[in-house]
Coordinates of C-alpha atoms (C1' of nucleotides) in Angstrom, one line a residue:
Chain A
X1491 CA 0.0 0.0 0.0
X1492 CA 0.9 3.6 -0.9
X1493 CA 1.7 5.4 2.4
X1494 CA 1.6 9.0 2.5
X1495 CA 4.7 10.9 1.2
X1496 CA 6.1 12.5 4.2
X1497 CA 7.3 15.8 2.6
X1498 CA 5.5 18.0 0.3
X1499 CA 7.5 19.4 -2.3
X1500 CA 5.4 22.1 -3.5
X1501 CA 8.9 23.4 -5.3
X1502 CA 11.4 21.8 -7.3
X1503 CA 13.6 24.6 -5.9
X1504 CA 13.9 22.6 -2.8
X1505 CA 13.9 19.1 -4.0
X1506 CA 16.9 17.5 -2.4
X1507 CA 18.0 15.9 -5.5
X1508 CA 17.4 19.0 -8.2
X1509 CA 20.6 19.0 -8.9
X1510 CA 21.5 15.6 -9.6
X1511 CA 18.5 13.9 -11.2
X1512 CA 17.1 14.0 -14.9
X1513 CA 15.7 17.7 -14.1
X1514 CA 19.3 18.7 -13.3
X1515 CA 19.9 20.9 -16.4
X1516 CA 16.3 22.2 -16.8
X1517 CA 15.4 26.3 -16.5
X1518 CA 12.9 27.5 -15.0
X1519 CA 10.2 27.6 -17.6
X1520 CA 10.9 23.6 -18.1
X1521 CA 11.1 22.8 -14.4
X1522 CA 7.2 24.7 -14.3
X1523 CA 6.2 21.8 -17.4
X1524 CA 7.6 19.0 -15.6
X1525 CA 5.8 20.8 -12.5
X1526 CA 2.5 20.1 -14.0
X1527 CA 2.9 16.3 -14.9
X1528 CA 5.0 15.5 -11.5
X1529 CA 3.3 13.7 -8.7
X1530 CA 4.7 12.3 -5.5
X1531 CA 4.3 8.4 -4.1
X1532 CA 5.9 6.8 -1.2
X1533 CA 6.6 3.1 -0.7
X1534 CA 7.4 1.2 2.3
X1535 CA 10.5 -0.6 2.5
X1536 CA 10.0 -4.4 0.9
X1537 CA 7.2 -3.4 -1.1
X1538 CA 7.5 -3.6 -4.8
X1539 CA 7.4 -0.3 -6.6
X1540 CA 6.8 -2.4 -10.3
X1541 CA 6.2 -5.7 -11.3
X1542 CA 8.3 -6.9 -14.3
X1543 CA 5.9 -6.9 -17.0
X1544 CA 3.6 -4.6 -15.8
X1545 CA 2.3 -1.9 -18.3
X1546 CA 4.4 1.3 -17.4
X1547 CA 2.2 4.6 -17.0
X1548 CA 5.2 6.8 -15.2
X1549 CA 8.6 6.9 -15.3
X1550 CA 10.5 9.3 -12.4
X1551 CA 13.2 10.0 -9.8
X1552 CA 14.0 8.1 -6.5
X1553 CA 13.8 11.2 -4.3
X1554 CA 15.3 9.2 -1.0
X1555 CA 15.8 6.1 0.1
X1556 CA 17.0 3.0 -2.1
X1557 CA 15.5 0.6 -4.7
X1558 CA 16.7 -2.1 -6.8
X1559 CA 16.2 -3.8 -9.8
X1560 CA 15.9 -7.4 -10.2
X1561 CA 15.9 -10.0 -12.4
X1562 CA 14.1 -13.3 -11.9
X1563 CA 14.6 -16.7 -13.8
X1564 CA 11.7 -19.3 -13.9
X1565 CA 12.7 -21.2 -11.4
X1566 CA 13.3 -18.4 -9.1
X1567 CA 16.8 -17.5 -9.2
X1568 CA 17.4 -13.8 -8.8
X1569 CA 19.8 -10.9 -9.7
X1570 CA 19.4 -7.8 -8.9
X1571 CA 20.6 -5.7 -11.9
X1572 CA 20.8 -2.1 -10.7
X1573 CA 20.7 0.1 -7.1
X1574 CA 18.6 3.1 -7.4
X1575 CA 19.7 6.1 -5.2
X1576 CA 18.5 9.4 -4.2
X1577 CA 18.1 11.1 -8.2
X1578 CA 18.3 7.6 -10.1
X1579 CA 15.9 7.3 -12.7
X1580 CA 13.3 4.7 -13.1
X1581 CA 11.5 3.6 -16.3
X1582 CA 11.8 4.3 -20.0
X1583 CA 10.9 6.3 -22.5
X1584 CA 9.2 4.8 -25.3
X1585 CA 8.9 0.8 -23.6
X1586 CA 5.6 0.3 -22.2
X1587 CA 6.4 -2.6 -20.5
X1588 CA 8.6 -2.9 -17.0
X1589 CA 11.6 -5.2 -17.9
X1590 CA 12.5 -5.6 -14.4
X1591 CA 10.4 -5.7 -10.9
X1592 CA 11.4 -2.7 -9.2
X1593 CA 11.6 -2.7 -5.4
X1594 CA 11.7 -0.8 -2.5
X1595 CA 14.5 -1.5 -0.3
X1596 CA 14.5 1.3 2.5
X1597 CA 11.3 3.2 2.4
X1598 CA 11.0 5.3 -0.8
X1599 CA 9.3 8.5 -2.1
X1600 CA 9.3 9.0 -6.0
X1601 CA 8.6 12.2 -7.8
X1602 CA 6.4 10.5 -11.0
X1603 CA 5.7 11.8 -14.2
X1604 CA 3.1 10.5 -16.2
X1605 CA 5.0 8.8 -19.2
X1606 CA 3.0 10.0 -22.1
X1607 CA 3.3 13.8 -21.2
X1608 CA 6.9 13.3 -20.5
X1609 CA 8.3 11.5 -23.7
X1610 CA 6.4 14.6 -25.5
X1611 CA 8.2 17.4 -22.9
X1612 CA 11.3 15.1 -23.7
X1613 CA 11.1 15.9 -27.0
X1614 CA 10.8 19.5 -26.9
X1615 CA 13.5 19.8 -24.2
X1616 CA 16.9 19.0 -25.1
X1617 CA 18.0 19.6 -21.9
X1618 CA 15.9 16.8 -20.8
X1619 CA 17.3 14.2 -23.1
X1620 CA 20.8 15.2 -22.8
X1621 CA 20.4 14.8 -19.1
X1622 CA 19.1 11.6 -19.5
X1623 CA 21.7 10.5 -21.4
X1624 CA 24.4 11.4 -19.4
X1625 CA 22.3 9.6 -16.6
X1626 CA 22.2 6.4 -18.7
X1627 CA 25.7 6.3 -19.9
X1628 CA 26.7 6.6 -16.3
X1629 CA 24.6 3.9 -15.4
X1630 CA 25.8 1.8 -18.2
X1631 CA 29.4 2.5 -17.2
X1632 CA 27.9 1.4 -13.4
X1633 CA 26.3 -2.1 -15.3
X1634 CA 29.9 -2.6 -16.6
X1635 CA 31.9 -2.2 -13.4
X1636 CA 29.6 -4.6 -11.6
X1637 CA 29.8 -7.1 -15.1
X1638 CA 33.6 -7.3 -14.0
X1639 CA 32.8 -8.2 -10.0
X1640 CA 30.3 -10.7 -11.0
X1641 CA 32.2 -13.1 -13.6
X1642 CA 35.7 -12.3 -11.8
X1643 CA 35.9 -11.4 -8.7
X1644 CA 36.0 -13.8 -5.5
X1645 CA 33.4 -14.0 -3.3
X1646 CA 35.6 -11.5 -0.6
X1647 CA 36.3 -9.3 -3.5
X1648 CA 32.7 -9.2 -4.3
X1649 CA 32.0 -8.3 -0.4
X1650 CA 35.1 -5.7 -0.1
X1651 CA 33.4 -4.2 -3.5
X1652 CA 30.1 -3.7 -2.8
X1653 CA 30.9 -2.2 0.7
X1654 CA 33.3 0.2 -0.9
X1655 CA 31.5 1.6 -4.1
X1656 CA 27.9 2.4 -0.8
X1657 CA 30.8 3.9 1.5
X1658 CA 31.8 5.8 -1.3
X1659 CA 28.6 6.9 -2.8
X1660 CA 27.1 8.0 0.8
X1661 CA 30.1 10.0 1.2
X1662 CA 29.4 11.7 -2.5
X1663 CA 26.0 12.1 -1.4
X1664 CA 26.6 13.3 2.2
X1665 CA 29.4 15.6 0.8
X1666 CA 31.6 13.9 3.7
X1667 CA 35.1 13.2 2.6
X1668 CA 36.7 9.8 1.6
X1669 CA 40.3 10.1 3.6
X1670 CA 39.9 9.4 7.4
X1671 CA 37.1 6.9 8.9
X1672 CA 33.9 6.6 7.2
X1673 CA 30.6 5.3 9.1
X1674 CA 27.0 4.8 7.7
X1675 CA 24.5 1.8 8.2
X1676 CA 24.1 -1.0 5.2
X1677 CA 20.9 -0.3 3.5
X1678 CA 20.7 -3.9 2.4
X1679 CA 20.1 -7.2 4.2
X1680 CA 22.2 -9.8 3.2
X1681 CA 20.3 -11.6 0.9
X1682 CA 19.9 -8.7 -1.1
X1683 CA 23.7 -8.0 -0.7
X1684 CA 23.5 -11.7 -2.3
X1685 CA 21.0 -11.0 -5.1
X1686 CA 23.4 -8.2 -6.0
X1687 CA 26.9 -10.3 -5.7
X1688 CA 25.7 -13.3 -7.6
X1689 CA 26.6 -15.3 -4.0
X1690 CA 24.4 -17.0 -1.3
X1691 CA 23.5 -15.1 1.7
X1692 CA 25.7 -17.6 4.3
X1693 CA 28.6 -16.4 1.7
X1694 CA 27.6 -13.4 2.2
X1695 CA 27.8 -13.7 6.0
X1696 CA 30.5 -15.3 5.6
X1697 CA 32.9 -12.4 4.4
X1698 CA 31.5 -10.0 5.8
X1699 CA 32.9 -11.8 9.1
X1700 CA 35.7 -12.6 7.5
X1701 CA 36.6 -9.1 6.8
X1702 CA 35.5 -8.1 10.1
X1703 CA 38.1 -10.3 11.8
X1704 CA 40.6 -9.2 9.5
X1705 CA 40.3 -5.4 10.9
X1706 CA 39.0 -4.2 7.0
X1707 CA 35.4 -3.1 8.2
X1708 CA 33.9 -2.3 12.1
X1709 CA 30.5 -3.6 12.7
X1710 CA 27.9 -2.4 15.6
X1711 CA 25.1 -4.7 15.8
X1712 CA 24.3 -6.2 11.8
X1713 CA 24.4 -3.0 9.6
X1714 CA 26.2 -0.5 10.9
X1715 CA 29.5 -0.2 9.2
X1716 CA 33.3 1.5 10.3
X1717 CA 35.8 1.5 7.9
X1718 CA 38.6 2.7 9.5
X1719 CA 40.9 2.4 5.8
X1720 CA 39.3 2.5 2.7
X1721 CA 42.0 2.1 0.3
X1722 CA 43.3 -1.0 2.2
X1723 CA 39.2 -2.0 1.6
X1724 CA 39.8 -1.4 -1.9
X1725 CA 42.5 -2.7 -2.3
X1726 CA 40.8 -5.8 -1.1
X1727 CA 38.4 -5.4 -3.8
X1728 CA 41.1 -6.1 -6.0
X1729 CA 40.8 -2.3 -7.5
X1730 CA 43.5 0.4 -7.8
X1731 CA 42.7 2.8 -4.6
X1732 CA 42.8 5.5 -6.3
X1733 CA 39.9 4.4 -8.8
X1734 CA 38.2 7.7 -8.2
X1735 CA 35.3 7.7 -10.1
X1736 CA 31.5 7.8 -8.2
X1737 CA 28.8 6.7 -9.5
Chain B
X340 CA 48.9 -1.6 -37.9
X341 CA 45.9 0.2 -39.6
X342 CA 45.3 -2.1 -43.0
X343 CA 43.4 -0.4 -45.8
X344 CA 39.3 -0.1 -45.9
X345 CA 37.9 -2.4 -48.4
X346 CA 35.5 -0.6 -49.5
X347 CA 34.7 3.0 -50.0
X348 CA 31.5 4.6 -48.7
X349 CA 31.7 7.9 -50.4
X350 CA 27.8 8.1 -49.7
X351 CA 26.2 7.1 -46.8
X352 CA 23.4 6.0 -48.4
X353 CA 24.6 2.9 -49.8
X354 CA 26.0 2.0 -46.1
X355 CA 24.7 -1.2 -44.6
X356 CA 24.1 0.1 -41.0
X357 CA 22.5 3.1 -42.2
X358 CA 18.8 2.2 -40.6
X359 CA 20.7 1.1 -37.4
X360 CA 23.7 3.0 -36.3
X361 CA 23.5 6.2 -34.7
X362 CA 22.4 8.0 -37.9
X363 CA 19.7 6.1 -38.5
X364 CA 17.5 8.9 -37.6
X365 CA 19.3 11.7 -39.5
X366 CA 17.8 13.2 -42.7
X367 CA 20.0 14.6 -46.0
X368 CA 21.1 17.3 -44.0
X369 CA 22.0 16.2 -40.6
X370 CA 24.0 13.2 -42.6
X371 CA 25.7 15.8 -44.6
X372 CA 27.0 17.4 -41.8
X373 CA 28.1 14.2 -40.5
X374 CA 29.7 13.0 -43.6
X375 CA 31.9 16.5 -43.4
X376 CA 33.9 14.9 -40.5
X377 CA 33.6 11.1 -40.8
X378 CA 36.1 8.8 -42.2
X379 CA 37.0 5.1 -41.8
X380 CA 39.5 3.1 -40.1
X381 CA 39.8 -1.0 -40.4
X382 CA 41.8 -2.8 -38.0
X383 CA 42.8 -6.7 -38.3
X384 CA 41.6 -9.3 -35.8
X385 CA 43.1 -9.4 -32.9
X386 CA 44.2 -5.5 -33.0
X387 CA 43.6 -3.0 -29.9
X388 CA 41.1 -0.4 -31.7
X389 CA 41.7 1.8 -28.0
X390 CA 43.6 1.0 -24.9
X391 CA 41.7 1.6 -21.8
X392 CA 43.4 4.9 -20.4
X393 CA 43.9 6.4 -24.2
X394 CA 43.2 9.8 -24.6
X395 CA 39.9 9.1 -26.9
X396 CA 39.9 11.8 -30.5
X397 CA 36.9 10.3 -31.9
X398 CA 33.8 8.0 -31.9
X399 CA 32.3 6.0 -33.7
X400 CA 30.3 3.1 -35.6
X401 CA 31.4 -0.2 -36.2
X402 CA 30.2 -0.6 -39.8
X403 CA 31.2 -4.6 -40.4
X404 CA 33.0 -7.2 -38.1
X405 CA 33.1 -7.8 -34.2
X406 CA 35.0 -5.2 -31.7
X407 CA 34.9 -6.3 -27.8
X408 CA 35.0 -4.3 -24.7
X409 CA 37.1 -5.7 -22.1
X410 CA 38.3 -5.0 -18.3
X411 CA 41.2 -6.1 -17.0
X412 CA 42.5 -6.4 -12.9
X413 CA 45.9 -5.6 -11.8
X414 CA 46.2 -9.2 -11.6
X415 CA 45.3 -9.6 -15.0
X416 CA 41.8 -11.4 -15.1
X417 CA 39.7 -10.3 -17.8
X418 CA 35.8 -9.4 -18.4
X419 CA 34.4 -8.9 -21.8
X420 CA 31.8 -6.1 -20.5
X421 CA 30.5 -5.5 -24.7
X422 CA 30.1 -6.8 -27.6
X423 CA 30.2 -4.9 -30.6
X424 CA 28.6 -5.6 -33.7
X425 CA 28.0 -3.9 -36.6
X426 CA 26.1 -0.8 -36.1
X427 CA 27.0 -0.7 -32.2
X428 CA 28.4 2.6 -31.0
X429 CA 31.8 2.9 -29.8
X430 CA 33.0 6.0 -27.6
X431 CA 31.3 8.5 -25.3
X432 CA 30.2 12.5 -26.2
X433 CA 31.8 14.4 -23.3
X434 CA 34.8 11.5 -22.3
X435 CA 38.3 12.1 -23.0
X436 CA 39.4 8.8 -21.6
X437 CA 38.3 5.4 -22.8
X438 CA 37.5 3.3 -19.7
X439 CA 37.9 0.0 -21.3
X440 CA 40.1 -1.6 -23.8
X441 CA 37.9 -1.8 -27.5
X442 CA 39.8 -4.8 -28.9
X443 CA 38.7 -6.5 -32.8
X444 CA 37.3 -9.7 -32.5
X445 CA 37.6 -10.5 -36.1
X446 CA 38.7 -8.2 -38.5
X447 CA 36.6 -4.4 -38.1
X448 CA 35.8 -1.6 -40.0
X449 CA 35.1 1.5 -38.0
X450 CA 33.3 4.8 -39.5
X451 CA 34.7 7.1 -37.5
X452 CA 33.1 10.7 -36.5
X453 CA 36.3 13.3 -34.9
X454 CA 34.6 14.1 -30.9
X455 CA 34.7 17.7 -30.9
X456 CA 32.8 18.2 -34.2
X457 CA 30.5 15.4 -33.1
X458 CA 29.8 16.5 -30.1
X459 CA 28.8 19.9 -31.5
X460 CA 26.9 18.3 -33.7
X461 CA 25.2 16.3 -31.6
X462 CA 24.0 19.8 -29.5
X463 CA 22.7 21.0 -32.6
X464 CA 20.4 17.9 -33.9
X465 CA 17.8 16.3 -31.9
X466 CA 18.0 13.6 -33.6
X467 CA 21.4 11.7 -33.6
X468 CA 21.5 12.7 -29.7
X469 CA 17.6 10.5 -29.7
X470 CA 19.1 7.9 -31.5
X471 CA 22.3 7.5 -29.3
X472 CA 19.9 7.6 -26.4
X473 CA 18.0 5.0 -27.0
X474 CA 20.9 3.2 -28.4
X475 CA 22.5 3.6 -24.9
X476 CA 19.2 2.3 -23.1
X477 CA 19.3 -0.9 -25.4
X478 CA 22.8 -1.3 -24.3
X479 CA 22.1 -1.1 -20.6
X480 CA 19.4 -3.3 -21.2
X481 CA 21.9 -6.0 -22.8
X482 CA 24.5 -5.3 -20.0
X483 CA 21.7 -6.3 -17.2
X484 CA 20.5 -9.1 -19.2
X485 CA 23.9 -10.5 -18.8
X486 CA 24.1 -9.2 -15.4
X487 CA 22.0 -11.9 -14.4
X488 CA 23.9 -14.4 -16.6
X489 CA 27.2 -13.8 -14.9
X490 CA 25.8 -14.0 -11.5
X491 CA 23.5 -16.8 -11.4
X492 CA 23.7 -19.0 -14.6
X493 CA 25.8 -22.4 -14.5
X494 CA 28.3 -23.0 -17.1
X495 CA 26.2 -24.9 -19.1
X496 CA 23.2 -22.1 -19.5
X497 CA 26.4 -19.6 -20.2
X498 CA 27.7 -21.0 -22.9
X499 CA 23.6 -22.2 -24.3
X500 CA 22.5 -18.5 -23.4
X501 CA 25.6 -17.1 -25.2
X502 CA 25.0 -19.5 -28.6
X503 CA 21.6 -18.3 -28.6
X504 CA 22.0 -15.1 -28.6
X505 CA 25.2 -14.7 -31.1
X506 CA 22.6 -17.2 -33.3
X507 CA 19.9 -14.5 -32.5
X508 CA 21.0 -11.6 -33.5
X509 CA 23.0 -13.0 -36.3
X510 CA 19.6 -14.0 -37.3
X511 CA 18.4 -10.1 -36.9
X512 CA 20.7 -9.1 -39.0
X513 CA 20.7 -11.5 -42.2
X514 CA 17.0 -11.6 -42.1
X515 CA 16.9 -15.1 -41.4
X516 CA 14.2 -16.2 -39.4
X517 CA 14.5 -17.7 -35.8
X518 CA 12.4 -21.1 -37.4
X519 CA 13.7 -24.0 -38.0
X520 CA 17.8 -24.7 -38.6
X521 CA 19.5 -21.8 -37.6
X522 CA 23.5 -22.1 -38.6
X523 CA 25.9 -19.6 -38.6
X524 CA 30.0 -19.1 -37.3
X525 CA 31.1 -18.1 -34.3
X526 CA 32.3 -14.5 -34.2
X527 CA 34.7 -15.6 -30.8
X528 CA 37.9 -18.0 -29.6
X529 CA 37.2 -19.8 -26.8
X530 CA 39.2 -17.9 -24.7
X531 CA 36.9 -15.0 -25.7
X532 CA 33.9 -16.5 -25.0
X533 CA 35.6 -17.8 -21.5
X534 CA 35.9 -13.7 -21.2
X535 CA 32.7 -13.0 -22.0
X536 CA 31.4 -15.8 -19.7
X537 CA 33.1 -14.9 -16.7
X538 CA 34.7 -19.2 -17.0
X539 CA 37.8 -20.4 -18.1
X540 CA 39.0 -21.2 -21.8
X541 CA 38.3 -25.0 -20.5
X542 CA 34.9 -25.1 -18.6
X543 CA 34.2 -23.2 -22.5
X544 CA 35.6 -26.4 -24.5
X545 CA 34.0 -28.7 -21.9
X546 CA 30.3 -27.5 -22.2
X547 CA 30.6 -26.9 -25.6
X548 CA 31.6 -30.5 -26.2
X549 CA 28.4 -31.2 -24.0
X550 CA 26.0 -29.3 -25.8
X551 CA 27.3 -31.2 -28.7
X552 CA 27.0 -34.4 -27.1
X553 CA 23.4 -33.9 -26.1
X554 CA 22.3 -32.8 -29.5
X555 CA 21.5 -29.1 -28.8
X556 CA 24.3 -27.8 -31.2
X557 CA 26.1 -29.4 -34.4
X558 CA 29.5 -28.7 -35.1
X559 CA 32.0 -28.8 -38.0
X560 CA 35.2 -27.9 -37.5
X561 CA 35.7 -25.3 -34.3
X562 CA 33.3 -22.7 -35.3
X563 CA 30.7 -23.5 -37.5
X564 CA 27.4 -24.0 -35.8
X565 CA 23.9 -25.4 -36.3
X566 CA 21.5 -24.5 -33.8
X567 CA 18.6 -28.0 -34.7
X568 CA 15.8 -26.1 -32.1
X569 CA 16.2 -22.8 -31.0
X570 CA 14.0 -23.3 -28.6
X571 CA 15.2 -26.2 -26.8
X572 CA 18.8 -24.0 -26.6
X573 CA 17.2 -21.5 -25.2
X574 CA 15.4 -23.6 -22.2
X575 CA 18.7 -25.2 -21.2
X576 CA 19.8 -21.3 -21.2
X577 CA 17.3 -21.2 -18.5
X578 CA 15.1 -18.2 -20.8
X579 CA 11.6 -18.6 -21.2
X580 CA 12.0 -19.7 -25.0
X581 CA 9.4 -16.8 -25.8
X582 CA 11.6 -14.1 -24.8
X583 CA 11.8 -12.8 -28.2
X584 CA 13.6 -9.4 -27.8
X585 CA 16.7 -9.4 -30.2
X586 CA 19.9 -6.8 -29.2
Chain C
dC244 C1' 58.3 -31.4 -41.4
dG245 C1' 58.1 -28.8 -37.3
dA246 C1' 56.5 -24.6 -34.9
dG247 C1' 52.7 -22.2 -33.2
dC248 C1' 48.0 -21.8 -32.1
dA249 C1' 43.3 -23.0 -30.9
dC250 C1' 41.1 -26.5 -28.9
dT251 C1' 40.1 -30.8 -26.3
dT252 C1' 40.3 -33.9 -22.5
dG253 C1' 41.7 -35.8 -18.0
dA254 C1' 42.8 -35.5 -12.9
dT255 C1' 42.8 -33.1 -8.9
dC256 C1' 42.0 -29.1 -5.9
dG257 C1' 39.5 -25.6 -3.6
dC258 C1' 35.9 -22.2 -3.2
dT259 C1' 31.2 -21.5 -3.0
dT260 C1' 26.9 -23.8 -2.4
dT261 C1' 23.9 -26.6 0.1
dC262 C1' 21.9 -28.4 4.1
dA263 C1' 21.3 -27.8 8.8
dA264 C1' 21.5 -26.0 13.4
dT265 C1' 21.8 -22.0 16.3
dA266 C1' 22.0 -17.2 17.9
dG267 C1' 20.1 -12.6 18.5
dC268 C1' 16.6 -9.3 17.9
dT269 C1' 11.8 -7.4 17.9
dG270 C1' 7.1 -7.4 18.6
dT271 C1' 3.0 -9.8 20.5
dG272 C1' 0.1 -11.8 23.9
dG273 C1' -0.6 -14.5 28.0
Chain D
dC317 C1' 7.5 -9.6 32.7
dC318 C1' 8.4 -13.6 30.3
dA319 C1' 7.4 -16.9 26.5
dC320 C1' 7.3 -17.5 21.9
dA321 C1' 6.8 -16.6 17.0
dG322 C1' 9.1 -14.7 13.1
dC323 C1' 12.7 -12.8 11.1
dT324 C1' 17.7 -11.8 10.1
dA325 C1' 22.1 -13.3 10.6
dT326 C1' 25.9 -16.5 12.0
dT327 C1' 28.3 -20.7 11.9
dG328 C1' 29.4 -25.7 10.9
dA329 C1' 29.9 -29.8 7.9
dA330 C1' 29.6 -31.9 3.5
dA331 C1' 28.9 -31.8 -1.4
dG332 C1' 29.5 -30.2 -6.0
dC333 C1' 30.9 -27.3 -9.7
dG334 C1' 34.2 -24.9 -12.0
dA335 C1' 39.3 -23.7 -11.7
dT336 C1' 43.8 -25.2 -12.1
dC337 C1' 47.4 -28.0 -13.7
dA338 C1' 48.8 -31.0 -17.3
dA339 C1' 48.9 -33.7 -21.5
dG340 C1' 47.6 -34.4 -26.0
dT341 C1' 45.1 -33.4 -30.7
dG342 C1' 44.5 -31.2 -35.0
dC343 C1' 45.1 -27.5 -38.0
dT344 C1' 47.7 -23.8 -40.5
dC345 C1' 51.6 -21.8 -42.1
dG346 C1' 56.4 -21.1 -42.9

DNA sequence: CGAGCACTTGATCGCTTTCAATAGCTGTGG
DNA sequence: CCACAGCTATTGAAAGCGATCAAGTGCTCG
């Protein structure tokens, strides 16, 4: 069930993510069109935002909290394909059909356009579909970096990885820096840390302990993460340190 | 070393990835203006068309042949993260630095467009930046599709999803119908596929040799492949055999 | 004819999965 | 306040799959 959205953005001038998301570029008279078709919907963590298959009436921006994309075979194996954060874009022009299920992992409010009045305003606004290009080569260069952890790396690499590239884009996010000690909570149980690795969840558990003992990460009760070095985390990833692109 | 184009495409007209490259979408004029600052490259199998880390003075299309995009660890392991075929677009508007080695697969001809002009061009017509758009969203679809074959496919489906869809698209682009025999060579080495596949060059030979054994594929020689039932290849890829949505 | 390359096949090893039991936490109801 | 259900996470033991190491085949080209 939808809940209510707990903040009412009555102006894009204060959306938290205005300058990130597909609306980054827009002027004023563009921000008031995507004003008029914009509506706001909140989801409760572990419910699922779009089924895969469903007909597609919106597409729009996670505004905060995090949701994934997953993939699921027939007989029920599943990989999740993509992490969606604060100004990540969901849905596509011109498909009408969801390719993925989208879900929400934290709780989630999305600002929603209604697709058919958007792929119009798309095409009248350049500045709209250069945006969204940029926003879909990145993620493309984001698809291709994980392509590389998923058929190479080792299960601890995998692990070292995926706890680097969240330290490292909450710090982008937060604005807080990347030298010194970095703290934040995991926004991901470990199965879904597992659906993202391409590993099983006692795997999962099973490095993250491991690099826990080994002094690479600091845990406070299950999710709550110190890394006290993260180029010695990186390293363990089994990329360069100084690999300083964020996503 | 750069070998000589075999053939000349004074006029893009007559150019066989015209209704699929990133100019599909371009009228008289636009291609005009793209002719002005386009010329063409062939590299041999086996060539590097960009190191990763090159400075990067142009994009392009790949007009015949198979180009790869590959990542490689300090340690030296290997992904294939793309796979280029004719009409695939190589590069990135607004990148100086190519993030991934673009290696030829089998011998490559490249129309080549020179960035800056492109990218200026690109401002200026709506329709090659739509094009590359949705060419980038097809790609990102591709890369997730095999996001979930890296992470949670066996050998076996790798190397029966991997078949199908070389035998797909090759399909796609001869006009062939996806009906009955299906036979065609394979673009890659072992070892490239074993790249592509996140396995080793041997697990490759192994499952092939399976798959042969079990009747799903024919082969003569290394490389030449008949595909008896699409349909059944596809099922011991783990797809729904429906999944008709060619890349 | 022999070198080089792509590929195949065999034997063994080890990492990750699988199966299974247990711990810790939270919320609910007696 | 405690008992217990339900969930997430941890840990152990055993099994299996793909990697690794190694040998050998077949083809092309000089």
């Amino acid at each position: 069930m939808t809940i209510k959205a707990q903040f009412d953005h009555s102006n894009c001038a204060d959306c938290p993510i205005r300058h990130r998301a597909v609306c980054a570029r827009c002027d004023a008279d563009e921000l008031e069109a995507l004003d008029a078709i914009k509506y706001y919907r909140s989801f409760e963590a572990g419910q699922t935002i779009i089924w895969s298959g469903d007909q597609m009436n919106f597409v729009g921006s996670v505004v905060s909290g995090i949701a994934s994309l997953t993939q699921t075979m027939e007989d029920g194996r599943t990989q999740m394909v993509g992490l969606l954060l604060p100004s990540d874009f969901v849905g596509r022009p011109g498909r009408d059909v969801a390719p993925y299920d989208v879900q929400a992992t934290t709780d989630v409010v999305m600002c929603c356009f209604r697709k058919k009045p958007f792929e119009e305003l798309m095409d009248e606004t350049p500045h709209i579909a250069h945006r969204l290009l940029q926003m879909t080569l990145d993620e493309l260069d984001a698809a291709r970096e994980w392509m590389l952890v998923l058929g190479r790396k080792t299960a601890r690499e995998k692990i070292a990885s995926l706890i680097s590239i969240i330290a490292r884009r909450d710090a982008s996010i937060g604005q807080k820096g990347l030298s010194g000690q970095i703290v934040f909570d995991l926004p991901l149980t470990r199965e879904a840390m597992a659906d993202y690795l391409g590993l099983t969840l006692e795997t999962v558990s099973r490095q993250i302990s491991a690099l826990k003992k080994d002094g690479l990460i600091l845990l406070e009760g299950k999710r709550h993460v110190t890394i006290p070095d993260l180029g010695r985390l990186m390293e363990e990833a089994g990329d360069d340190s100084d690999g300083g692109f964020l996503v």
